[in-house]
PDB file of C-alpha atoms in Angstrom:
ATOM      1  CA  MET P  25     131.796  32.927 173.778  1.00  0.00           C
ATOM      2  CA  THR P  26     131.262  34.310 170.298  1.00  0.00           C
ATOM      3  CA  MET P  27     128.389  34.488 167.831  1.00  0.00           C
ATOM      4  CA  LYS P  28     127.705  35.448 164.216  1.00  0.00           C
ATOM      5  CA  ALA P  29     126.270  38.937 163.785  1.00  0.00           C
ATOM      6  CA  ILE P  30     125.759  41.534 161.083  1.00  0.00           C
ATOM      7  CA  ARG P  31     127.909  44.645 161.479  1.00  0.00           C
ATOM      8  CA  TYR P  32     128.442  47.863 159.527  1.00  0.00           C
ATOM      9  CA  HIS P  33     130.949  50.579 160.389  1.00  0.00           C
ATOM     10  CA  ALA P  34     130.269  53.124 157.640  1.00  0.00           C
ATOM     11  CA  TYR P  35     127.172  54.513 155.962  1.00  0.00           C
ATOM     12  CA  GLY P  36     126.587  53.316 152.446  1.00  0.00           C
ATOM     13  CA  PRO P  37     125.015  50.660 150.224  1.00  0.00           C
ATOM     14  CA  PRO P  38     124.398  47.078 151.366  1.00  0.00           C
ATOM     15  CA  ASP P  39     127.901  45.989 150.378  1.00  0.00           C
ATOM     16  CA  VAL P  40     129.330  47.777 153.455  1.00  0.00           C
ATOM     17  CA  ILE P  41     127.621  45.126 155.598  1.00  0.00           C
ATOM     18  CA  GLU P  42     129.779  42.361 157.079  1.00  0.00           C
ATOM     19  CA  LEU P  43     129.026  39.088 158.843  1.00  0.00           C
ATOM     20  CA  ARG P  44     131.411  38.917 161.791  1.00  0.00           C
ATOM     21  CA  ASP P  45     132.281  36.810 164.808  1.00  0.00           C
ATOM     22  CA  VAL P  46     131.626  39.007 167.858  1.00  0.00           C
ATOM     23  CA  ALA P  47     131.298  38.511 171.591  1.00  0.00           C
ATOM     24  CA  ARG P  48     128.021  36.947 172.632  1.00  0.00           C
ATOM     25  CA  PRO P  49     126.084  39.274 174.964  1.00  0.00           C
ATOM     26  CA  VAL P  50     125.495  38.358 178.580  1.00  0.00           C
ATOM     27  CA  PRO P  51     122.159  39.316 180.166  1.00  0.00           C
ATOM     28  CA  GLY P  52     122.436  41.806 182.994  1.00  0.00           C
ATOM     29  CA  ASP P  53     119.952  42.396 185.778  1.00  0.00           C
ATOM     30  CA  GLY P  54     116.459  42.705 184.338  1.00  0.00           C
ATOM     31  CA  GLU P  55     117.536  41.426 180.916  1.00  0.00           C
ATOM     32  CA  VAL P  56     116.693  38.385 178.808  1.00  0.00           C
ATOM     33  CA  LEU P  57     119.122  36.694 176.405  1.00  0.00           C
ATOM     34  CA  VAL P  58     117.258  35.522 173.289  1.00  0.00           C
ATOM     35  CA  ARG P  59     118.552  32.987 170.784  1.00  0.00           C
ATOM     36  CA  VAL P  60     117.274  34.565 167.578  1.00  0.00           C
ATOM     37  CA  ARG P  61     115.543  32.170 165.210  1.00  0.00           C
ATOM     38  CA  ALA P  62     114.271  34.777 162.731  1.00  0.00           C
ATOM     39  CA  ALA P  63     114.411  38.538 162.204  1.00  0.00           C
ATOM     40  CA  ALA P  64     112.761  40.907 159.727  1.00  0.00           C
ATOM     41  CA  VAL P  65     113.922  43.743 157.479  1.00  0.00           C
ATOM     42  CA  ASN P  66     112.313  47.146 158.102  1.00  0.00           C
ATOM     43  CA  PRO P  67     112.582  50.646 156.609  1.00  0.00           C
ATOM     44  CA  GLY P  68     114.672  51.632 159.617  1.00  0.00           C
ATOM     45  CA  ASP P  69     117.412  49.219 158.520  1.00  0.00           C
ATOM     46  CA  HIS P  70     117.614  50.946 155.148  1.00  0.00           C
ATOM     47  CA  HIS P  71     117.749  54.419 156.716  1.00  0.00           C
ATOM     48  CA  LEU P  72     120.350  53.455 159.331  1.00  0.00           C
ATOM     49  CA  LEU P  73     122.509  51.727 156.741  1.00  0.00           C
ATOM     50  CA  ARG P  74     122.393  54.650 154.328  1.00  0.00           C
ATOM     51  CA  GLY P  75     122.503  57.329 157.028  1.00  0.00           C
ATOM     52  CA  SER P  76     119.621  58.990 155.238  1.00  0.00           C
ATOM     53  CA  PRO P  77     117.914  61.389 155.670  1.00  0.00           C
ATOM     54  CA  TYR P  78     120.987  63.193 156.987  1.00  0.00           C
ATOM     55  CA  ILE P  79     119.059  64.496 159.991  1.00  0.00           C
ATOM     56  CA  LEU P  80     119.051  60.882 161.233  1.00  0.00           C
ATOM     57  CA  ARG P  81     122.813  61.079 161.731  1.00  0.00           C
ATOM     58  CA  ALA P  82     122.358  63.479 164.620  1.00  0.00           C
ATOM     59  CA  MET P  83     121.182  60.433 166.594  1.00  0.00           C
ATOM     60  CA  ALA P  84     122.863  57.545 164.766  1.00  0.00           C
ATOM     61  CA  GLY P  85     126.298  59.197 164.483  1.00  0.00           C
ATOM     62  CA  PRO P  86     127.388  62.157 162.345  1.00  0.00           C
ATOM     63  CA  ALA P  87     130.335  60.512 160.568  1.00  0.00           C
ATOM     64  CA  ARG P  88     129.805  56.799 161.216  1.00  0.00           C
ATOM     65  CA  PRO P  89     127.188  54.692 163.014  1.00  0.00           C
ATOM     66  CA  LYS P  90     127.482  54.645 166.800  1.00  0.00           C
ATOM     67  CA  HIS P  91     125.794  51.242 166.961  1.00  0.00           C
ATOM     68  CA  PRO P  92     127.195  48.788 164.387  1.00  0.00           C
ATOM     69  CA  GLY P  93     124.243  46.389 164.478  1.00  0.00           C
ATOM     70  CA  LEU P  94     121.204  46.251 162.198  1.00  0.00           C
ATOM     71  CA  GLY P  95     117.809  44.638 162.599  1.00  0.00           C
ATOM     72  CA  ASN P  96     115.019  45.305 165.081  1.00  0.00           C
ATOM     73  CA  ASP P  97     112.254  42.687 164.807  1.00  0.00           C
ATOM     74  CA  LEU P  98     112.906  39.190 166.082  1.00  0.00           C
ATOM     75  CA  ALA P  99     111.457  35.897 167.207  1.00  0.00           C
ATOM     76  CA  GLY P 100     113.354  33.261 169.112  1.00  0.00           C
ATOM     77  CA  VAL P 101     113.854  31.294 172.297  1.00  0.00           C
ATOM     78  CA  VAL P 102     114.935  32.592 175.690  1.00  0.00           C
ATOM     79  CA  GLU P 103     118.436  31.253 176.324  1.00  0.00           C
ATOM     80  CA  ALA P 104     119.080  32.783 179.763  1.00  0.00           C
ATOM     81  CA  VAL P 105     117.738  35.462 182.086  1.00  0.00           C
ATOM     82  CA  GLY P 106     119.469  38.026 184.264  1.00  0.00           C
ATOM     83  CA  GLY P 107     118.907  38.756 187.907  1.00  0.00           C
ATOM     84  CA  GLY P 108     115.414  39.708 188.994  1.00  0.00           C
ATOM     85  CA  VAL P 109     113.673  38.402 185.872  1.00  0.00           C
ATOM     86  CA  THR P 110     110.510  36.438 186.629  1.00  0.00           C
ATOM     87  CA  ALA P 111     108.356  37.067 183.533  1.00  0.00           C
ATOM     88  CA  PHE P 112     110.430  34.765 181.295  1.00  0.00           C
ATOM     89  CA  GLU P 113     112.514  31.650 181.701  1.00  0.00           C
ATOM     90  CA  PRO P 114     114.831  29.640 179.455  1.00  0.00           C
ATOM     91  CA  GLY P 115     112.932  27.802 176.739  1.00  0.00           C
ATOM     92  CA  ASP P 116     110.150  30.385 176.337  1.00  0.00           C
ATOM     93  CA  GLU P 117     109.329  31.219 172.721  1.00  0.00           C
ATOM     94  CA  VAL P 118     109.154  35.008 172.313  1.00  0.00           C
ATOM     95  CA  PHE P 119     108.933  37.802 169.775  1.00  0.00           C
ATOM     96  CA  GLY P 120     109.609  41.510 169.963  1.00  0.00           C
ATOM     97  CA  CYS P 121     112.074  44.292 169.213  1.00  0.00           C
ATOM     98  CA  ALA P 122     115.788  44.654 169.924  1.00  0.00           C
ATOM     99  CA  ARG P 123     118.455  46.753 168.247  1.00  0.00           C
ATOM    100  CA  GLY P 124     120.932  44.533 166.423  1.00  0.00           C
ATOM    101  CA  ALA P 125     118.502  41.655 165.828  1.00  0.00           C
ATOM    102  CA  PHE P 126     120.482  40.426 162.803  1.00  0.00           C
ATOM    103  CA  ALA P 127     122.564  38.266 165.124  1.00  0.00           C
ATOM    104  CA  GLU P 128     122.474  34.827 166.709  1.00  0.00           C
ATOM    105  CA  TYR P 129     121.799  36.305 170.164  1.00  0.00           C
ATOM    106  CA  VAL P 130     120.473  39.598 171.530  1.00  0.00           C
ATOM    107  CA  THR P 131     119.583  40.906 174.971  1.00  0.00           C
ATOM    108  CA  VAL P 132     116.241  42.559 175.650  1.00  0.00           C
ATOM    109  CA  ARG P 133     114.882  44.217 178.781  1.00  0.00           C
ATOM    110  CA  ALA P 134     112.402  41.831 180.378  1.00  0.00           C
ATOM    111  CA  ASP P 135     110.050  44.785 180.901  1.00  0.00           C
ATOM    112  CA  GLY P 136     110.659  46.051 177.354  1.00  0.00           C
ATOM    113  CA  PRO P 137     109.223  45.179 173.933  1.00  0.00           C
ATOM    114  CA  LEU P 138     109.164  41.408 174.394  1.00  0.00           C
ATOM    115  CA  ALA P 139     106.190  39.033 174.562  1.00  0.00           C
ATOM    116  CA  TYR P 140     105.345  35.366 174.195  1.00  0.00           C
ATOM    117  CA  LYS P 141     105.249  34.268 170.556  1.00  0.00           C
ATOM    118  CA  PRO P 142     101.711  33.874 169.164  1.00  0.00           C
ATOM    119  CA  ALA P 143     100.596  30.264 169.134  1.00  0.00           C
ATOM    120  CA  GLY P 144     100.336  28.864 165.635  1.00  0.00           C
ATOM    121  CA  LEU P 145     102.929  31.160 164.056  1.00  0.00           C
ATOM    122  CA  THR P 146     106.331  29.987 162.939  1.00  0.00           C
ATOM    123  CA  PHE P 147     109.356  31.944 164.120  1.00  0.00           C
ATOM    124  CA  GLU P 148     109.561  33.491 160.653  1.00  0.00           C
ATOM    125  CA  GLN P 149     105.932  34.622 160.747  1.00  0.00           C
ATOM    126  CA  ALA P 150     106.290  35.987 164.272  1.00  0.00           C
ATOM    127  CA  ALA P 151     109.446  37.950 163.375  1.00  0.00           C
ATOM    128  CA  ALA P 152     107.526  39.634 160.559  1.00  0.00           C
ATOM    129  CA  LEU P 153     104.972  41.070 162.971  1.00  0.00           C
ATOM    130  CA  PRO P 154     106.397  43.586 165.499  1.00  0.00           C
ATOM    131  CA  THR P 155     107.248  46.847 163.679  1.00  0.00           C
ATOM    132  CA  SER P 156     104.666  46.518 160.896  1.00  0.00           C
ATOM    133  CA  GLY P 157     101.960  45.352 163.277  1.00  0.00           C
ATOM    134  CA  LEU P 158     102.713  48.021 165.877  1.00  0.00           C
ATOM    135  CA  THR P 159     102.716  50.748 163.211  1.00  0.00           C
ATOM    136  CA  ALA P 160      99.381  49.636 161.783  1.00  0.00           C
ATOM    137  CA  LEU P 161      97.913  49.238 165.267  1.00  0.00           C
ATOM    138  CA  ARG P 162      98.966  52.717 166.332  1.00  0.00           C
ATOM    139  CA  ALA P 163      97.762  54.314 163.092  1.00  0.00           C
ATOM    140  CA  LEU P 164      94.327  52.714 163.014  1.00  0.00           C
ATOM    141  CA  ARG P 165      93.379  52.145 166.645  1.00  0.00           C
ATOM    142  CA  GLY P 166      95.096  55.182 168.089  1.00  0.00           C
ATOM    143  CA  GLU P 167      95.555  58.071 165.684  1.00  0.00           C
ATOM    144  CA  GLY P 168      92.921  57.090 163.133  1.00  0.00           C
ATOM    145  CA  ARG P 169      90.168  56.131 165.570  1.00  0.00           C
ATOM    146  CA  VAL P 170      89.003  53.567 163.009  1.00  0.00           C
ATOM    147  CA  ARG P 171      85.711  51.902 163.856  1.00  0.00           C
ATOM    148  CA  ALA P 172      82.655  50.304 162.298  1.00  0.00           C
ATOM    149  CA  GLY P 173      81.088  52.325 159.515  1.00  0.00           C
ATOM    150  CA  ARG P 174      84.299  54.150 158.578  1.00  0.00           C
ATOM    151  CA  ARG P 175      85.723  54.014 155.068  1.00  0.00           C
ATOM    152  CA  VAL P 176      89.446  53.281 155.185  1.00  0.00           C
ATOM    153  CA  LEU P 177      91.937  53.346 152.322  1.00  0.00           C
ATOM    154  CA  VAL P 178      95.396  51.763 152.595  1.00  0.00           C
ATOM    155  CA  ASN P 179      97.836  52.902 149.924  1.00  0.00           C
ATOM    156  CA  GLY P 180     100.529  50.264 149.636  1.00  0.00           C
ATOM    157  CA  ALA P 181      98.235  47.516 150.881  1.00  0.00           C
ATOM    158  CA  SER P 182     100.501  44.614 149.919  1.00  0.00           C
ATOM    159  CA  GLY P 183     103.578  45.723 151.897  1.00  0.00           C
ATOM    160  CA  GLY P 184     104.493  44.806 155.444  1.00  0.00           C
ATOM    161  CA  ILE P 185     102.505  47.576 157.136  1.00  0.00           C
ATOM    162  CA  GLY P 186      99.773  47.520 154.514  1.00  0.00           C
ATOM    163  CA  THR P 187      98.959  43.829 154.915  1.00  0.00           C
ATOM    164  CA  CYS P 188      98.610  44.340 158.678  1.00  0.00           C
ATOM    165  CA  ALA P 189      96.569  47.532 158.267  1.00  0.00           C
ATOM    166  CA  VAL P 190      94.023  45.929 155.933  1.00  0.00           C
ATOM    167  CA  GLN P 191      93.392  43.137 158.441  1.00  0.00           C
ATOM    168  CA  LEU P 192      93.209  45.432 161.466  1.00  0.00           C
ATOM    169  CA  ALA P 193      90.807  47.825 159.747  1.00  0.00           C
ATOM    170  CA  LYS P 194      88.516  44.892 158.978  1.00  0.00           C
ATOM    171  CA  ALA P 195      88.819  43.659 162.564  1.00  0.00           C
ATOM    172  CA  TYR P 196      87.593  47.082 163.709  1.00  0.00           C
ATOM    173  CA  GLY P 197      84.585  46.882 161.375  1.00  0.00           C
ATOM    174  CA  ALA P 198      85.642  49.369 158.687  1.00  0.00           C
ATOM    175  CA  GLU P 199      84.972  49.211 154.959  1.00  0.00           C
ATOM    176  CA  VAL P 200      88.457  48.758 153.530  1.00  0.00           C
ATOM    177  CA  THR P 201      89.924  49.706 150.167  1.00  0.00           C
ATOM    178  CA  GLY P 202      93.420  48.498 149.362  1.00  0.00           C
ATOM    179  CA  VAL P 203      95.632  50.090 146.703  1.00  0.00           C
ATOM    180  CA  CYS P 204      98.311  47.835 145.212  1.00  0.00           C
ATOM    181  CA  SER P 205      99.583  46.422 141.931  1.00  0.00           C
ATOM    182  CA  GLY P 206      97.300  44.196 139.905  1.00  0.00           C
ATOM    183  CA  GLY P 207      99.552  41.236 140.672  1.00  0.00           C
ATOM    184  CA  ASN P 208      98.907  41.628 144.400  1.00  0.00           C
ATOM    185  CA  ALA P 209      95.160  42.221 144.177  1.00  0.00           C
ATOM    186  CA  ASP P 210      94.202  38.660 145.098  1.00  0.00           C
ATOM    187  CA  LEU P 211      96.474  38.753 148.142  1.00  0.00           C
ATOM    188  CA  VAL P 212      94.919  41.982 149.417  1.00  0.00           C
ATOM    189  CA  ARG P 213      91.395  40.620 148.872  1.00  0.00           C
ATOM    190  CA  SER P 214      92.323  37.462 150.764  1.00  0.00           C
ATOM    191  CA  LEU P 215      93.282  39.653 153.745  1.00  0.00           C
ATOM    192  CA  GLY P 216      89.766  41.063 153.876  1.00  0.00           C
ATOM    193  CA  ALA P 217      89.774  44.176 151.668  1.00  0.00           C
ATOM    194  CA  ASP P 218      86.275  45.027 150.433  1.00  0.00           C
ATOM    195  CA  HIS P 219      87.653  46.843 147.395  1.00  0.00           C
ATOM    196  CA  VAL P 220      91.016  46.704 145.620  1.00  0.00           C
ATOM    197  CA  ILE P 221      92.355  49.404 143.316  1.00  0.00           C
ATOM    198  CA  ASP P 222      95.127  48.581 140.847  1.00  0.00           C
ATOM    199  CA  TYR P 223      97.287  51.701 140.914  1.00  0.00           C
ATOM    200  CA  GLY P 224      98.489  50.886 137.386  1.00  0.00           C
ATOM    201  CA  LYS P 225      94.974  51.298 136.032  1.00  0.00           C
ATOM    202  CA  GLU P 226      93.251  53.780 138.333  1.00  0.00           C
ATOM    203  CA  ASP P 227      94.200  56.803 140.454  1.00  0.00           C
ATOM    204  CA  PHE P 228      92.357  56.450 143.763  1.00  0.00           C
ATOM    205  CA  THR P 229      92.480  60.208 144.318  1.00  0.00           C
ATOM    206  CA  ARG P 230      90.392  60.837 141.192  1.00  0.00           C
ATOM    207  CA  THR P 231      87.583  58.313 141.527  1.00  0.00           C
ATOM    208  CA  GLY P 232      85.305  60.730 143.385  1.00  0.00           C
ATOM    209  CA  ARG P 233      85.109  58.369 146.347  1.00  0.00           C
ATOM    210  CA  ARG P 234      86.054  59.814 149.739  1.00  0.00           C
ATOM    211  CA  TYR P 235      87.456  58.106 152.799  1.00  0.00           C
ATOM    212  CA  HIS P 236      87.346  58.853 156.506  1.00  0.00           C
ATOM    213  CA  PHE P 237      90.902  57.607 156.933  1.00  0.00           C
ATOM    214  CA  ILE P 238      93.849  57.167 154.547  1.00  0.00           C
ATOM    215  CA  LEU P 239      97.052  55.375 155.514  1.00  0.00           C
ATOM    216  CA  ASP P 240      99.622  56.315 152.869  1.00  0.00           C
ATOM    217  CA  ASN P 241     102.536  53.881 152.920  1.00  0.00           C
ATOM    218  CA  VAL P 242     103.818  54.902 149.498  1.00  0.00           C
ATOM    219  CA  GLY P 243     103.991  58.692 149.255  1.00  0.00           C
ATOM    220  CA  ASN P 244     103.407  58.755 145.500  1.00  0.00           C
ATOM    221  CA  ARG P 245     100.519  61.232 145.557  1.00  0.00           C
ATOM    222  CA  THR P 246     100.601  64.911 146.394  1.00  0.00           C
ATOM    223  CA  VAL P 247      99.002  66.228 149.557  1.00  0.00           C
ATOM    224  CA  ALA P 248      96.432  68.038 147.430  1.00  0.00           C
ATOM    225  CA  ASP P 249      95.506  64.768 145.726  1.00  0.00           C
ATOM    226  CA  LEU P 250      95.201  62.935 149.040  1.00  0.00           C
ATOM    227  CA  ARG P 251      93.030  65.681 150.528  1.00  0.00           C
ATOM    228  CA  ARG P 252      90.682  65.370 147.567  1.00  0.00           C
ATOM    229  CA  ALA P 253      90.131  61.720 148.513  1.00  0.00           C
ATOM    230  CA  LEU P 254      89.293  62.531 152.148  1.00  0.00           C
ATOM    231  CA  THR P 255      85.921  63.337 153.676  1.00  0.00           C
ATOM    232  CA  PRO P 256      85.728  66.933 154.981  1.00  0.00           C
ATOM    233  CA  ASP P 257      86.814  65.784 158.454  1.00  0.00           C
ATOM    234  CA  GLY P 258      89.024  62.941 157.258  1.00  0.00           C
ATOM    235  CA  ILE P 259      92.330  61.800 158.734  1.00  0.00           C
ATOM    236  CA  LEU P 260      95.552  61.275 156.755  1.00  0.00           C
ATOM    237  CA  VAL P 261      98.498  59.310 158.090  1.00  0.00           C
ATOM    238  CA  PRO P 262     101.454  59.953 155.743  1.00  0.00           C
ATOM    239  CA  ASN P 263     103.666  56.989 156.515  1.00  0.00           C
ATOM    240  CA  SER P 264     106.067  57.505 153.622  1.00  0.00           C
ATOM    241  CA  GLY P 265     107.287  60.070 151.149  1.00  0.00           C
ATOM    242  CA  THR P 266     109.535  60.423 148.120  1.00  0.00           C
ATOM    243  CA  GLY P 267     111.477  63.113 146.327  1.00  0.00           C
ATOM    244  CA  GLY P 268     113.517  66.103 147.490  1.00  0.00           C
ATOM    245  CA  GLY P 269     116.822  64.337 148.086  1.00  0.00           C
ATOM    246  CA  PRO P 270     118.259  62.943 151.321  1.00  0.00           C
ATOM    247  CA  TRP P 271     117.225  65.945 153.432  1.00  0.00           C
ATOM    248  CA  PHE P 272     113.596  65.715 152.453  1.00  0.00           C
ATOM    249  CA  GLY P 273     111.485  62.726 151.409  1.00  0.00           C
ATOM    250  CA  VAL P 274     109.144  61.804 154.229  1.00  0.00           C
ATOM    251  CA  ILE P 275     110.650  64.422 156.588  1.00  0.00           C
ATOM    252  CA  GLY P 276     109.922  67.295 154.213  1.00  0.00           C
ATOM    253  CA  ARG P 277     106.469  65.916 153.526  1.00  0.00           C
ATOM    254  CA  LEU P 278     105.646  65.837 157.218  1.00  0.00           C
ATOM    255  CA  ILE P 279     106.937  69.368 157.730  1.00  0.00           C
ATOM    256  CA  ARG P 280     104.678  70.667 154.956  1.00  0.00           C
ATOM    257  CA  LEU P 281     101.675  68.867 156.411  1.00  0.00           C
ATOM    258  CA  ARG P 282     102.384  70.222 159.875  1.00  0.00           C
ATOM    259  CA  ALA P 283     102.525  73.781 158.487  1.00  0.00           C
ATOM    260  CA  MET P 284      99.229  73.261 156.679  1.00  0.00           C
ATOM    261  CA  SER P 285      97.303  71.763 159.620  1.00  0.00           C
ATOM    262  CA  PRO P 286      96.033  75.016 161.254  1.00  0.00           C
ATOM    263  CA  PHE P 287      94.415  76.118 158.008  1.00  0.00           C
ATOM    264  CA  VAL P 288      92.415  73.024 156.972  1.00  0.00           C
ATOM    265  CA  ARG P 289      89.745  70.787 158.509  1.00  0.00           C
ATOM    266  CA  HIS P 290      91.581  67.615 157.628  1.00  0.00           C
ATOM    267  CA  THR P 291      93.715  66.001 160.319  1.00  0.00           C
ATOM    268  CA  PHE P 292      97.290  65.022 159.490  1.00  0.00           C
ATOM    269  CA  VAL P 293      98.833  62.584 161.948  1.00  0.00           C
ATOM    270  CA  ILE P 294     102.435  61.471 162.322  1.00  0.00           C
ATOM    271  CA  VAL P 295     102.590  57.952 163.722  1.00  0.00           C
ATOM    272  CA  VAL P 296     105.323  57.279 166.261  1.00  0.00           C
ATOM    273  CA  ILE P 297     105.120  53.684 167.382  1.00  0.00           C
ATOM    274  CA  GLN P 298     105.674  52.700 170.976  1.00  0.00           C
ATOM    275  CA  GLU P 299     107.529  49.415 171.237  1.00  0.00           C
ATOM    276  CA  ASN P 300     106.042  47.807 174.338  1.00  0.00           C
ATOM    277  CA  ALA P 301     104.930  44.431 175.604  1.00  0.00           C
ATOM    278  CA  GLY P 302     101.306  45.519 175.983  1.00  0.00           C
ATOM    279  CA  ASP P 303     100.810  46.285 172.294  1.00  0.00           C
ATOM    280  CA  LEU P 304     102.749  43.163 171.315  1.00  0.00           C
ATOM    281  CA  GLY P 305     100.301  41.257 173.488  1.00  0.00           C
ATOM    282  CA  THR P 306      97.409  42.872 171.601  1.00  0.00           C
ATOM    283  CA  LEU P 307      98.921  41.712 168.313  1.00  0.00           C
ATOM    284  CA  ARG P 308      99.318  38.204 169.738  1.00  0.00           C
ATOM    285  CA  GLU P 309      95.637  38.128 170.729  1.00  0.00           C
ATOM    286  CA  LEU P 310      94.601  39.293 167.256  1.00  0.00           C
ATOM    287  CA  VAL P 311      96.677  36.507 165.697  1.00  0.00           C
ATOM    288  CA  GLU P 312      95.364  33.835 168.047  1.00  0.00           C
ATOM    289  CA  THR P 313      91.733  34.848 167.410  1.00  0.00           C
ATOM    290  CA  GLY P 314      92.237  34.601 163.645  1.00  0.00           C
ATOM    291  CA  LYS P 315      92.001  38.336 162.909  1.00  0.00           C
ATOM    292  CA  LEU P 316      95.621  38.902 161.925  1.00  0.00           C
ATOM    293  CA  THR P 317      98.384  37.032 160.188  1.00  0.00           C
ATOM    294  CA  THR P 318     101.667  37.941 158.539  1.00  0.00           C
ATOM    295  CA  VAL P 319     102.710  37.738 154.900  1.00  0.00           C
ATOM    296  CA  ILE P 320     106.275  36.820 153.997  1.00  0.00           C
ATOM    297  CA  ASP P 321     107.721  37.804 150.628  1.00  0.00           C
ATOM    298  CA  ARG P 322     110.883  35.730 150.910  1.00  0.00           C
ATOM    299  CA  THR P 323     113.503  34.600 153.406  1.00  0.00           C
ATOM    300  CA  TYR P 324     117.300  34.927 153.439  1.00  0.00           C
ATOM    301  CA  PRO P 325     119.955  33.393 155.695  1.00  0.00           C
ATOM    302  CA  LEU P 326     121.958  35.670 157.998  1.00  0.00           C
ATOM    303  CA  SER P 327     124.887  35.642 155.566  1.00  0.00           C
ATOM    304  CA  GLU P 328     122.669  37.212 152.882  1.00  0.00           C
ATOM    305  CA  VAL P 329     121.427  40.275 154.764  1.00  0.00           C
ATOM    306  CA  PRO P 330     122.986  42.555 152.080  1.00  0.00           C
ATOM    307  CA  GLU P 331     120.908  40.814 149.421  1.00  0.00           C
ATOM    308  CA  ALA P 332     117.806  41.041 151.621  1.00  0.00           C
ATOM    309  CA  ILE P 333     118.177  44.800 152.087  1.00  0.00           C
ATOM    310  CA  THR P 334     118.888  45.253 148.362  1.00  0.00           C
ATOM    311  CA  HIS P 335     115.630  43.445 147.647  1.00  0.00           C
ATOM    312  CA  PHE P 336     113.818  45.623 150.190  1.00  0.00           C
ATOM    313  CA  GLU P 337     115.174  48.781 148.584  1.00  0.00           C
ATOM    314  CA  GLY P 338     113.580  47.690 145.305  1.00  0.00           C
ATOM    315  CA  ARG P 339     110.236  48.656 146.944  1.00  0.00           C
ATOM    316  CA  HIS P 340     108.322  45.695 145.533  1.00  0.00           C
ATOM    317  CA  ALA P 341     108.285  43.299 148.479  1.00  0.00           C
ATOM    318  CA  ARG P 342     105.006  41.463 148.949  1.00  0.00           C
ATOM    319  CA  GLY P 343     104.689  41.494 152.723  1.00  0.00           C
ATOM    320  CA  LYS P 344     107.867  41.140 154.795  1.00  0.00           C
ATOM    321  CA  ILE P 345     111.425  40.079 154.075  1.00  0.00           C
ATOM    322  CA  VAL P 346     112.667  37.747 156.794  1.00  0.00           C
ATOM    323  CA  ILE P 347     116.133  36.648 157.907  1.00  0.00           C
ATOM    324  CA  THR P 348     116.407  33.075 159.162  1.00  0.00           C
ATOM    325  CA  LEU P 349     119.000  31.795 161.618  1.00  0.00           C
TER     326      LEU P 349
END
């Protein structure tokens, strides 16, 4: 049996991507075969495709990608289960994470990052949730210790992670400020932000207002600027970074912050998400209780994944870019 799947066999721009007929996977013991109905584009797809920063190639393959598939977030229907699987059965609607999700079928460990799809969400909406939702959840609930009475600022509040972070911070009782373009201000307010700053008109690091927690999804302000916007014991999560060429960007930014940490009161935290069913279940509960939803910028068919990633690389997506199957 064969299926349609996205493949790439060399690092480069989106035009190295191909839609191919490949063998359909068969679930082994402990695995679930999912018929993918929707998948979402993430920063990881861009980095894996480009092989950048170069340090990534130590894991992904020094000269060419070891794994030819792209995509990680998905929502779909269980097609079949392998031996020993009791948590899922054919026909279950699920969402989660699986390498190579830009394909008609993928296999996922039944005890891995897979959970029942939130009731009330379409497959497209559910596919937009895993990586962005898990990143925001880890940053705010875990590393940021966000709670009632805290002042939280989300830089890049209209992106995939930002839209989730604004909603989660409000769910935890914080006073939330979102930074975005003027054209996205109404969207960010509709997600619960108490204050919205148009970065085209105002620099949030120079308003004199200080925050207990800053989630920086953009990386367009210096560390010194960001520290000025923090309370004396504030927490910064630098979730992005620019400049310095393919060796640097966010990696170089994190290295500089790590070197600075012993000498300042501010806390700099690197978020490493843990893809697991428990946290996916938490996201599902937040959706089903009306505290969280997803925002979709636009959708593309599987054959137009190159165009979808090109659009993502333009850095102006409003929410998530979703692939439909």
